[in-house]
């Protein structure tokens, strides 16, 4: 089988890239190893930069009415259960541009899928081998199918086959694990539209409403050897989470208790060491990676999904120009190479910045050092909200024009 563009992975990055290309009249094929959309993780925070990208691919207005606009952050210490800080986002964002919503991952992926032409996604298609043949790449699937393509795009997550093909090492363990959960309240949950975070005793715990009925929660911590065994058993996992959240209000504890075991998932946190991006091959010839395949990061900035959406818009714009013959080179293969090189150049420092900052914030939030604990309890709300605003103040541009402000705002 021959395809113009093959995208590996039907996650956020893969489907958004395919949709961006579709909006510009370019067909692609998305291959996915699973037999359906994978919605593990349940929900994700999307900030202003991510919403700008969703606007670019024309699905933001489908998603906005389904998810609350979050108005501020509340920080509580699990040691005492006392609120240490509460900060409305408008107090730091004088322009009123900061947009943060907790988005149901299933709703996001289904919206992306529904906007794509039928047959764009090929499920049960696990990539087992990649070969270079002259100007095309041969993608070998587990069922024996071989796809020949002019462009190969890796959006296959932290265990990316494509990133390994480009020479990246496997992401590193951050020393922490995350448990994520999701709960539906038939009569409504009654929470205000705010990001609620809890720190102390070596944990970072959060509860975030998606809408009037759905609540997403997470906890990150460094598990002991004994606790690692408990992470494999769903019942023990819930009890472990309840033992770690300390003195939180009963309403918050009730969120964990109400979560069905099948709506809880645990995974180790992995990240790419930032300096790998300085010399690594984000693109090579007619192959590139984006999303978690490029910049896996800890979730402490809520930027994993937003950065993947930025990647998708930038790559779709550049590839469409190459396929439409825009550029000085008459050779299509060379235009494709240049487009991917430009993508790598645009995304290298942005990815470096987000990975490094997320790791630093996670270290500060979970540290039990006395000085760090004092700074976290007294200053973290304003500091964290300022970082959210700073990293969210990024514009990837639309599908036809790069934004003049698409740079890292220091």
CSV table of C-alpha atoms in Angstrom, one decimal:
chain,number,residue,atom,x,y,z
A,1,UNK,CA,0.0,0.0,0.0
A,2,UNK,CA,1.2,3.5,-0.8
A,3,UNK,CA,0.3,6.6,1.2
A,4,UNK,CA,1.4,10.2,0.9
A,5,UNK,CA,1.6,10.6,4.7
A,6,UNK,CA,1.5,7.9,7.4
A,7,UNK,CA,0.9,9.0,11.0
A,8,UNK,CA,1.7,6.5,13.7
A,9,UNK,CA,-0.6,6.8,16.8
A,10,UNK,CA,-4.2,7.9,17.1
A,11,UNK,CA,-3.7,10.0,20.2
A,12,UNK,CA,-4.1,13.7,20.5
A,13,UNK,CA,-1.1,14.6,18.4
A,14,UNK,CA,-1.8,12.1,15.7
A,15,UNK,CA,-5.4,12.9,15.2
A,16,UNK,CA,-4.9,16.7,15.5
A,17,UNK,CA,-2.1,16.5,12.9
A,18,UNK,CA,-4.3,14.5,10.5
A,19,UNK,CA,-7.2,16.9,11.0
A,20,UNK,CA,-5.0,19.9,10.4
A,21,UNK,CA,-3.8,18.3,7.1
A,22,UNK,CA,-7.4,17.5,6.2
A,23,UNK,CA,-8.5,21.1,6.7
A,24,UNK,CA,-5.8,22.0,4.2
A,25,UNK,CA,-6.8,19.4,1.6
A,26,UNK,CA,-4.0,16.9,2.4
A,27,UNK,CA,-4.9,13.3,3.0
A,28,UNK,CA,-3.1,11.1,5.6
A,29,UNK,CA,-3.5,7.7,7.1
A,30,UNK,CA,-3.3,7.2,10.8
A,31,UNK,CA,-2.3,3.7,12.1
A,32,UNK,CA,-3.1,2.7,15.6
A,33,UNK,CA,-2.1,-0.5,17.4
A,34,UNK,CA,-5.2,-0.6,19.6
A,35,UNK,CA,-8.6,-1.7,18.3
A,36,UNK,CA,-10.3,1.6,19.3
A,37,UNK,CA,-9.5,5.1,20.6
A,38,UNK,CA,-7.4,4.9,23.8
A,39,UNK,CA,-8.7,7.2,26.5
A,40,UNK,CA,-6.5,6.2,29.5
A,41,UNK,CA,-5.8,9.2,31.7
A,42,UNK,CA,-9.4,10.3,31.5
A,43,UNK,CA,-8.9,14.0,31.3
A,44,UNK,CA,-6.3,16.7,30.8
A,45,UNK,CA,-5.9,20.4,31.4
A,46,UNK,CA,-5.8,22.5,28.3
A,47,UNK,CA,-4.6,26.1,28.6
A,48,UNK,CA,-4.7,29.1,26.3
A,49,UNK,CA,-2.0,27.9,23.9
A,50,UNK,CA,-3.8,24.6,23.5
A,51,UNK,CA,-7.2,26.4,22.8
A,52,UNK,CA,-5.5,28.5,20.2
A,53,UNK,CA,-4.4,25.3,18.4
A,54,UNK,CA,-7.9,23.8,18.8
A,55,UNK,CA,-9.3,27.0,17.3
A,56,UNK,CA,-6.8,26.6,14.4
A,57,UNK,CA,-8.2,23.1,13.5
A,58,UNK,CA,-11.7,24.3,14.1
A,59,UNK,CA,-13.0,22.2,17.0
A,60,UNK,CA,-12.5,24.5,20.0
A,61,UNK,CA,-16.1,25.8,19.8
A,62,UNK,CA,-17.4,22.2,19.9
A,63,UNK,CA,-15.4,21.5,23.1
A,64,UNK,CA,-15.7,24.7,25.0
A,65,UNK,CA,-19.5,24.4,25.9
A,66,UNK,CA,-18.8,21.0,27.3
A,67,UNK,CA,-16.1,22.0,29.8
A,68,UNK,CA,-16.0,24.6,32.6
A,69,UNK,CA,-13.8,27.7,32.3
A,70,UNK,CA,-11.7,27.5,35.4
A,71,UNK,CA,-11.4,30.8,37.3
A,72,UNK,CA,-8.6,30.3,39.8
A,73,UNK,CA,-6.5,28.0,41.9
A,74,UNK,CA,-6.9,26.9,45.5
A,75,UNK,CA,-3.9,25.4,47.4
A,76,UNK,CA,-4.3,23.4,50.6
A,77,UNK,CA,-1.7,21.6,52.7
A,78,UNK,CA,-2.5,17.9,53.4
A,79,UNK,CA,-0.6,18.2,56.7
A,80,UNK,CA,-3.4,20.4,58.3
A,81,UNK,CA,-6.2,20.6,55.8
A,82,UNK,CA,-5.9,24.4,55.8
A,83,UNK,CA,-6.1,26.5,52.7
A,84,UNK,CA,-2.7,28.2,52.3
A,85,UNK,CA,-3.5,30.2,49.1
A,86,UNK,CA,-6.4,31.1,46.9
A,87,UNK,CA,-5.8,33.1,43.7
A,88,UNK,CA,-8.3,34.1,41.0
A,89,UNK,CA,-6.5,33.9,37.6
A,90,UNK,CA,-7.7,37.4,36.8
A,91,UNK,CA,-5.4,38.6,39.6
A,92,UNK,CA,-2.3,37.7,37.6
A,93,UNK,CA,-3.8,37.9,34.1
A,94,UNK,CA,-4.7,41.5,33.6
A,95,UNK,CA,-5.5,41.0,29.9
A,96,UNK,CA,-8.0,38.2,30.7
A,97,UNK,CA,-6.5,35.9,28.1
A,98,UNK,CA,-5.8,32.9,30.3
A,99,UNK,CA,-8.1,30.0,29.5
A,100,UNK,CA,-7.9,26.8,31.4
A,101,UNK,CA,-10.4,24.0,31.1
A,102,UNK,CA,-10.2,20.3,32.2
A,103,UNK,CA,-11.2,18.4,29.1
A,104,UNK,CA,-12.6,14.9,29.0
A,105,UNK,CA,-10.0,12.9,26.9
A,106,UNK,CA,-12.6,10.7,25.4
A,107,UNK,CA,-14.7,13.7,24.2
A,108,UNK,CA,-11.6,15.3,22.7
A,109,UNK,CA,-10.5,12.2,20.8
A,110,UNK,CA,-14.0,11.4,19.6
A,111,UNK,CA,-14.4,15.0,18.4
A,112,UNK,CA,-11.1,14.7,16.4
A,113,UNK,CA,-12.1,11.4,15.0
A,114,UNK,CA,-15.6,12.6,14.0
A,115,UNK,CA,-14.1,15.5,12.0
A,116,UNK,CA,-11.9,13.2,10.0
A,117,UNK,CA,-13.0,11.4,6.8
A,118,UNK,CA,-14.1,7.8,7.2
A,119,UNK,CA,-11.2,5.4,6.7
A,120,UNK,CA,-8.5,7.9,8.0
A,121,UNK,CA,-7.7,5.7,11.0
A,122,UNK,CA,-6.6,2.1,10.6
A,123,UNK,CA,-7.0,0.3,14.0
A,124,UNK,CA,-5.2,-2.9,15.0
A,125,UNK,CA,-2.2,-1.8,13.1
A,126,UNK,CA,0.9,-2.2,15.2
A,127,UNK,CA,4.2,-0.9,13.7
A,128,UNK,CA,6.9,-3.5,14.1
A,129,UNK,CA,9.6,-2.3,11.7
A,130,UNK,CA,10.6,0.8,9.7
A,131,UNK,CA,12.9,0.7,6.6
A,132,UNK,CA,14.4,3.4,4.4
A,133,UNK,CA,14.0,2.8,0.7
A,134,UNK,CA,15.3,5.5,-1.5
A,135,UNK,CA,12.9,8.4,-1.0
A,136,UNK,CA,10.1,6.5,0.8
A,137,UNK,CA,9.8,4.8,4.1
A,138,UNK,CA,8.4,1.3,4.4
A,139,UNK,CA,6.3,0.8,7.5
A,140,UNK,CA,5.8,-2.9,8.4
A,141,UNK,CA,2.8,-3.7,10.5
A,142,UNK,CA,2.2,-6.8,12.7
A,143,UNK,CA,-0.4,-8.2,10.3
A,144,UNK,CA,2.1,-8.3,7.5
A,145,UNK,CA,1.0,-5.2,5.7
A,146,UNK,CA,3.7,-2.9,4.4
A,147,UNK,CA,2.9,0.8,3.9
A,148,UNK,CA,5.2,2.9,1.7
A,149,UNK,CA,5.0,6.6,2.4
A,150,UNK,CA,6.5,9.9,1.4
A,151,UNK,CA,6.3,11.2,5.0
A,152,UNK,CA,6.3,9.3,8.3
A,153,UNK,CA,5.2,11.1,11.4
A,154,UNK,CA,5.6,9.5,14.8
A,155,UNK,CA,2.8,10.4,17.3
A,156,UNK,CA,3.1,7.1,19.1
A,157,UNK,CA,3.6,8.2,22.7
A,158,UNK,CA,6.3,7.7,25.3
A,159,UNK,CA,7.3,4.3,23.9
A,160,UNK,CA,7.5,5.6,20.4
A,161,UNK,CA,8.9,3.2,17.8
A,162,UNK,CA,9.5,6.2,15.4
A,163,UNK,CA,11.5,8.2,18.0
A,164,UNK,CA,13.7,5.1,18.5
A,165,UNK,CA,14.1,4.9,14.7
A,166,UNK,CA,15.4,8.5,14.8
A,167,UNK,CA,17.9,7.7,17.6
A,168,UNK,CA,16.2,9.0,20.7
A,169,UNK,CA,16.6,6.9,23.8
A,170,UNK,CA,13.7,5.7,25.9
A,171,UNK,CA,12.2,8.4,28.2
A,172,UNK,CA,13.7,8.4,31.8
A,173,UNK,CA,11.8,7.6,34.9
A,174,UNK,CA,11.1,10.7,36.9
A,175,UNK,CA,11.1,8.9,40.2
A,176,UNK,CA,7.4,9.5,40.7
A,177,UNK,CA,4.2,7.7,39.8
A,178,UNK,CA,0.8,9.2,39.0
A,179,UNK,CA,-2.7,7.8,39.8
A,180,UNK,CA,-5.5,9.4,37.8
A,181,UNK,CA,-9.2,9.0,38.3
A,182,UNK,CA,-12.5,10.1,37.0
A,183,UNK,CA,-16.0,10.2,38.7
A,184,UNK,CA,-19.5,11.1,37.5
A,185,UNK,CA,-22.0,12.6,40.0
A,186,UNK,CA,-25.5,12.1,38.7
A,187,UNK,CA,-26.9,14.9,40.8
A,188,UNK,CA,-23.9,17.2,40.2
A,189,UNK,CA,-20.7,17.6,42.2
A,190,UNK,CA,-21.2,21.1,43.6
A,191,UNK,CA,-17.6,22.2,43.2
A,192,UNK,CA,-16.7,25.7,42.0
A,193,UNK,CA,-14.9,25.9,38.7
A,194,UNK,CA,-11.4,26.0,40.2
A,195,UNK,CA,-8.2,24.0,40.2
A,196,UNK,CA,-7.9,22.6,43.7
A,197,UNK,CA,-4.4,21.4,44.6
A,198,UNK,CA,-3.1,19.8,47.8
A,199,UNK,CA,0.6,19.5,48.8
A,200,UNK,CA,2.6,17.9,51.6
A,201,UNK,CA,3.9,14.6,52.9
A,202,UNK,CA,5.7,14.1,49.5
A,203,UNK,CA,2.5,14.1,47.4
A,204,UNK,CA,0.8,16.4,44.9
A,205,UNK,CA,-2.9,15.9,44.8
A,206,UNK,CA,-5.5,17.7,42.7
A,207,UNK,CA,-9.2,17.7,42.0
A,208,UNK,CA,-10.6,19.5,38.9
A,209,UNK,CA,-14.2,19.7,37.7
A,210,UNK,CA,-14.7,19.1,34.0
A,211,UNK,CA,-18.4,20.2,33.9
A,212,UNK,CA,-21.3,20.2,36.4
A,213,UNK,CA,-21.2,16.4,36.8
A,214,UNK,CA,-17.7,15.0,36.0
A,215,UNK,CA,-14.6,15.4,38.2
A,216,UNK,CA,-11.1,14.5,37.3
A,217,UNK,CA,-8.5,13.9,40.1
A,218,UNK,CA,-4.8,12.9,40.2
A,219,UNK,CA,-2.1,12.3,42.7
A,220,UNK,CA,1.7,12.0,42.1
A,221,UNK,CA,4.2,10.6,44.6
A,222,UNK,CA,7.4,8.6,44.9
A,223,UNK,CA,6.3,5.1,45.8
A,224,UNK,CA,8.3,2.9,48.2
A,225,UNK,CA,9.2,-0.6,47.2
A,226,UNK,CA,6.2,-1.9,49.2
A,227,UNK,CA,3.9,0.6,47.6
A,228,UNK,CA,5.0,-0.4,44.1
A,229,UNK,CA,3.4,-3.8,44.7
A,230,UNK,CA,0.1,-2.1,45.8
A,231,UNK,CA,0.0,-0.1,42.6
A,232,UNK,CA,-0.9,-3.3,40.7
A,233,UNK,CA,-4.0,-4.1,42.7
A,234,UNK,CA,-7.0,-1.6,42.0
A,235,UNK,CA,-8.5,-2.1,45.5
A,236,UNK,CA,-5.2,-1.6,47.3
A,237,UNK,CA,-4.5,1.3,44.9
A,238,UNK,CA,-7.6,3.2,46.1
A,239,UNK,CA,-6.7,2.6,49.7
A,240,UNK,CA,-3.2,3.8,49.1
A,241,UNK,CA,-4.5,7.0,47.6
A,242,UNK,CA,-6.8,7.6,50.5
A,243,UNK,CA,-3.9,7.1,53.0
A,244,UNK,CA,-1.8,9.7,51.2
A,245,UNK,CA,-4.2,12.6,50.8
A,246,UNK,CA,-4.0,13.5,54.5
A,247,UNK,CA,-6.4,16.0,56.1
A,248,UNK,CA,-8.6,17.1,53.2
A,249,UNK,CA,-12.3,18.0,53.4
A,250,UNK,CA,-14.7,15.1,53.4
A,251,UNK,CA,-16.1,16.3,50.1
A,252,UNK,CA,-12.7,15.8,48.5
A,253,UNK,CA,-12.2,12.4,50.1
A,254,UNK,CA,-15.6,11.4,48.8
A,255,UNK,CA,-14.4,12.0,45.2
A,256,UNK,CA,-11.8,9.2,45.6
A,257,UNK,CA,-14.3,6.9,47.4
A,258,UNK,CA,-16.9,7.3,44.7
A,259,UNK,CA,-14.4,6.5,41.9
A,260,UNK,CA,-15.1,3.1,40.3
A,261,UNK,CA,-12.0,0.9,40.2
A,262,UNK,CA,-12.1,0.8,36.4
A,263,UNK,CA,-12.0,4.6,36.4
A,264,UNK,CA,-8.6,4.7,38.1
A,265,UNK,CA,-5.2,4.2,36.4
A,266,UNK,CA,-1.6,4.3,37.7
A,267,UNK,CA,1.5,4.8,35.6
A,268,UNK,CA,5.1,5.8,36.2
A,269,UNK,CA,6.0,9.4,35.2
A,270,UNK,CA,8.5,9.6,32.4
A,271,UNK,CA,10.2,12.5,30.7
A,272,UNK,CA,12.8,13.1,28.0
A,273,UNK,CA,16.0,14.6,29.4
A,274,UNK,CA,15.8,18.1,28.0
A,275,UNK,CA,19.4,18.2,26.6
A,276,UNK,CA,18.5,15.3,24.3
A,277,UNK,CA,16.4,17.7,22.3
A,278,UNK,CA,19.4,20.0,21.7
A,279,UNK,CA,21.2,17.4,19.6
A,280,UNK,CA,18.6,14.7,18.9
A,281,UNK,CA,17.0,14.2,15.5
A,282,UNK,CA,13.5,15.6,15.8
A,283,UNK,CA,13.4,15.1,12.1
A,284,UNK,CA,15.6,13.2,9.7
A,285,UNK,CA,15.0,13.0,5.9
A,286,UNK,CA,11.2,12.5,5.6
A,287,UNK,CA,10.5,11.3,9.2
A,288,UNK,CA,9.7,13.4,12.3
A,289,UNK,CA,8.1,13.0,15.8
A,290,UNK,CA,5.8,15.1,17.8
A,291,UNK,CA,3.7,15.0,20.9
A,292,UNK,CA,4.8,12.6,23.7
A,293,UNK,CA,7.0,10.8,21.2
A,294,UNK,CA,9.0,14.1,21.1
A,295,UNK,CA,8.6,15.7,24.4
A,296,UNK,CA,7.3,13.4,27.2
A,297,UNK,CA,7.1,15.5,30.3
A,298,UNK,CA,5.9,15.3,33.9
A,299,UNK,CA,2.3,16.7,34.2
A,300,UNK,CA,3.2,19.5,36.6
A,301,UNK,CA,2.4,22.3,34.1
A,302,UNK,CA,-0.6,20.8,32.4
A,303,UNK,CA,1.2,21.3,29.1
A,304,UNK,CA,1.6,17.8,27.6
A,305,UNK,CA,-1.6,18.0,25.6
A,306,UNK,CA,-1.3,21.7,24.7
A,307,UNK,CA,2.2,21.2,23.4
A,308,UNK,CA,1.1,18.3,21.3
A,309,UNK,CA,-1.7,20.4,19.8
A,310,UNK,CA,0.8,23.2,19.0
A,311,UNK,CA,3.1,20.6,17.3
A,312,UNK,CA,0.2,19.4,15.2
A,313,UNK,CA,-0.7,22.9,13.8
A,314,UNK,CA,2.8,23.8,13.1
A,315,UNK,CA,3.6,20.6,11.3
A,316,UNK,CA,0.3,20.5,9.3
A,317,UNK,CA,1.0,24.1,8.1
A,318,UNK,CA,4.6,23.4,7.0
A,319,UNK,CA,3.8,20.0,5.3
A,320,UNK,CA,0.8,21.5,3.4
A,321,UNK,CA,3.1,24.1,2.0
A,322,UNK,CA,5.6,21.4,0.9
A,323,UNK,CA,2.9,19.3,-0.8
A,324,UNK,CA,1.4,22.4,-2.6
A,325,UNK,CA,4.8,23.3,-4.0
A,326,UNK,CA,5.3,26.4,-2.0
A,327,UNK,CA,9.1,27.1,-1.7
A,328,UNK,CA,12.1,27.6,-3.8
A,329,UNK,CA,12.9,23.9,-4.5
A,330,UNK,CA,11.1,22.1,-7.3
A,331,UNK,CA,11.8,18.7,-5.9
A,332,UNK,CA,8.9,17.5,-3.6
A,333,UNK,CA,11.1,15.3,-1.5
A,334,UNK,CA,13.5,18.1,-0.8
A,335,UNK,CA,10.6,20.4,0.1
A,336,UNK,CA,9.3,17.8,2.5
A,337,UNK,CA,12.8,17.5,4.1
A,338,UNK,CA,13.0,21.3,4.5
A,339,UNK,CA,9.5,21.4,6.0
A,340,UNK,CA,10.4,18.9,8.7
A,341,UNK,CA,13.7,20.6,9.4
A,342,UNK,CA,11.7,23.9,9.9
A,343,UNK,CA,9.3,22.1,12.2
A,344,UNK,CA,12.3,20.7,14.3
A,345,UNK,CA,13.8,24.1,14.5
A,346,UNK,CA,10.6,25.8,15.6
A,347,UNK,CA,9.7,23.1,18.2
A,348,UNK,CA,13.1,22.3,19.7
A,349,UNK,CA,13.4,25.1,22.2
A,350,UNK,CA,9.8,25.2,23.1
A,351,UNK,CA,9.9,21.5,24.0
A,352,UNK,CA,13.1,22.0,25.9
A,353,UNK,CA,11.6,24.8,28.0
A,354,UNK,CA,8.4,22.9,28.8
A,355,UNK,CA,10.1,19.7,29.8
A,356,UNK,CA,12.7,21.4,32.1
A,357,UNK,CA,10.2,23.8,33.7
A,358,UNK,CA,7.7,21.0,34.4
A,359,UNK,CA,10.4,18.9,36.0
A,360,UNK,CA,11.5,21.8,38.2
A,361,UNK,CA,7.9,22.6,39.3
A,362,UNK,CA,7.2,19.0,40.1
A,363,UNK,CA,10.4,18.8,42.3
A,364,UNK,CA,9.4,22.0,44.1
A,365,UNK,CA,5.8,20.9,44.7
A,366,UNK,CA,6.6,17.5,46.2
A,367,UNK,CA,9.8,18.4,48.1
A,368,UNK,CA,9.7,18.0,51.9
A,369,UNK,CA,12.7,20.3,52.3
A,370,UNK,CA,11.8,22.9,55.0
A,371,UNK,CA,12.6,25.9,52.8
A,372,UNK,CA,10.8,24.4,49.8
A,373,UNK,CA,7.8,23.6,51.9
A,374,UNK,CA,7.6,27.1,53.3
A,375,UNK,CA,7.9,28.6,49.8
A,376,UNK,CA,5.3,26.2,48.5
A,377,UNK,CA,2.8,26.9,51.2
A,378,UNK,CA,3.2,30.6,51.2
A,379,UNK,CA,4.0,31.5,47.6
A,380,UNK,CA,3.2,28.5,45.4
A,381,UNK,CA,-0.3,29.7,44.3
A,382,UNK,CA,1.0,32.9,42.8
A,383,UNK,CA,4.2,31.3,41.5
A,384,UNK,CA,2.3,28.4,39.8
A,385,UNK,CA,-0.4,30.6,38.4
A,386,UNK,CA,2.3,32.9,37.0
A,387,UNK,CA,4.1,29.9,35.4
A,388,UNK,CA,0.8,28.7,33.9
A,389,UNK,CA,0.2,32.1,32.4
A,390,UNK,CA,3.8,32.4,31.1
A,391,UNK,CA,3.9,29.0,29.4
A,392,UNK,CA,0.3,29.4,28.1
A,393,UNK,CA,1.1,32.7,26.5
A,394,UNK,CA,2.2,31.1,23.2
A,395,UNK,CA,0.6,31.3,19.8
A,396,UNK,CA,1.4,28.6,17.3
A,397,UNK,CA,-0.5,30.5,14.6
A,398,UNK,CA,-3.3,29.2,12.4
A,399,UNK,CA,-3.1,26.6,9.6
A,400,UNK,CA,-2.0,29.0,7.0
A,401,UNK,CA,0.0,31.7,8.8
A,402,UNK,CA,2.5,31.5,11.6
A,403,UNK,CA,1.9,33.8,14.5
A,404,UNK,CA,4.3,36.7,14.9
A,405,UNK,CA,4.2,36.0,18.7
A,406,UNK,CA,4.9,32.3,18.4
A,407,UNK,CA,7.9,32.3,20.6
A,408,UNK,CA,8.7,31.3,24.1
A,409,UNK,CA,7.8,34.1,26.5
A,410,UNK,CA,10.4,34.3,29.2
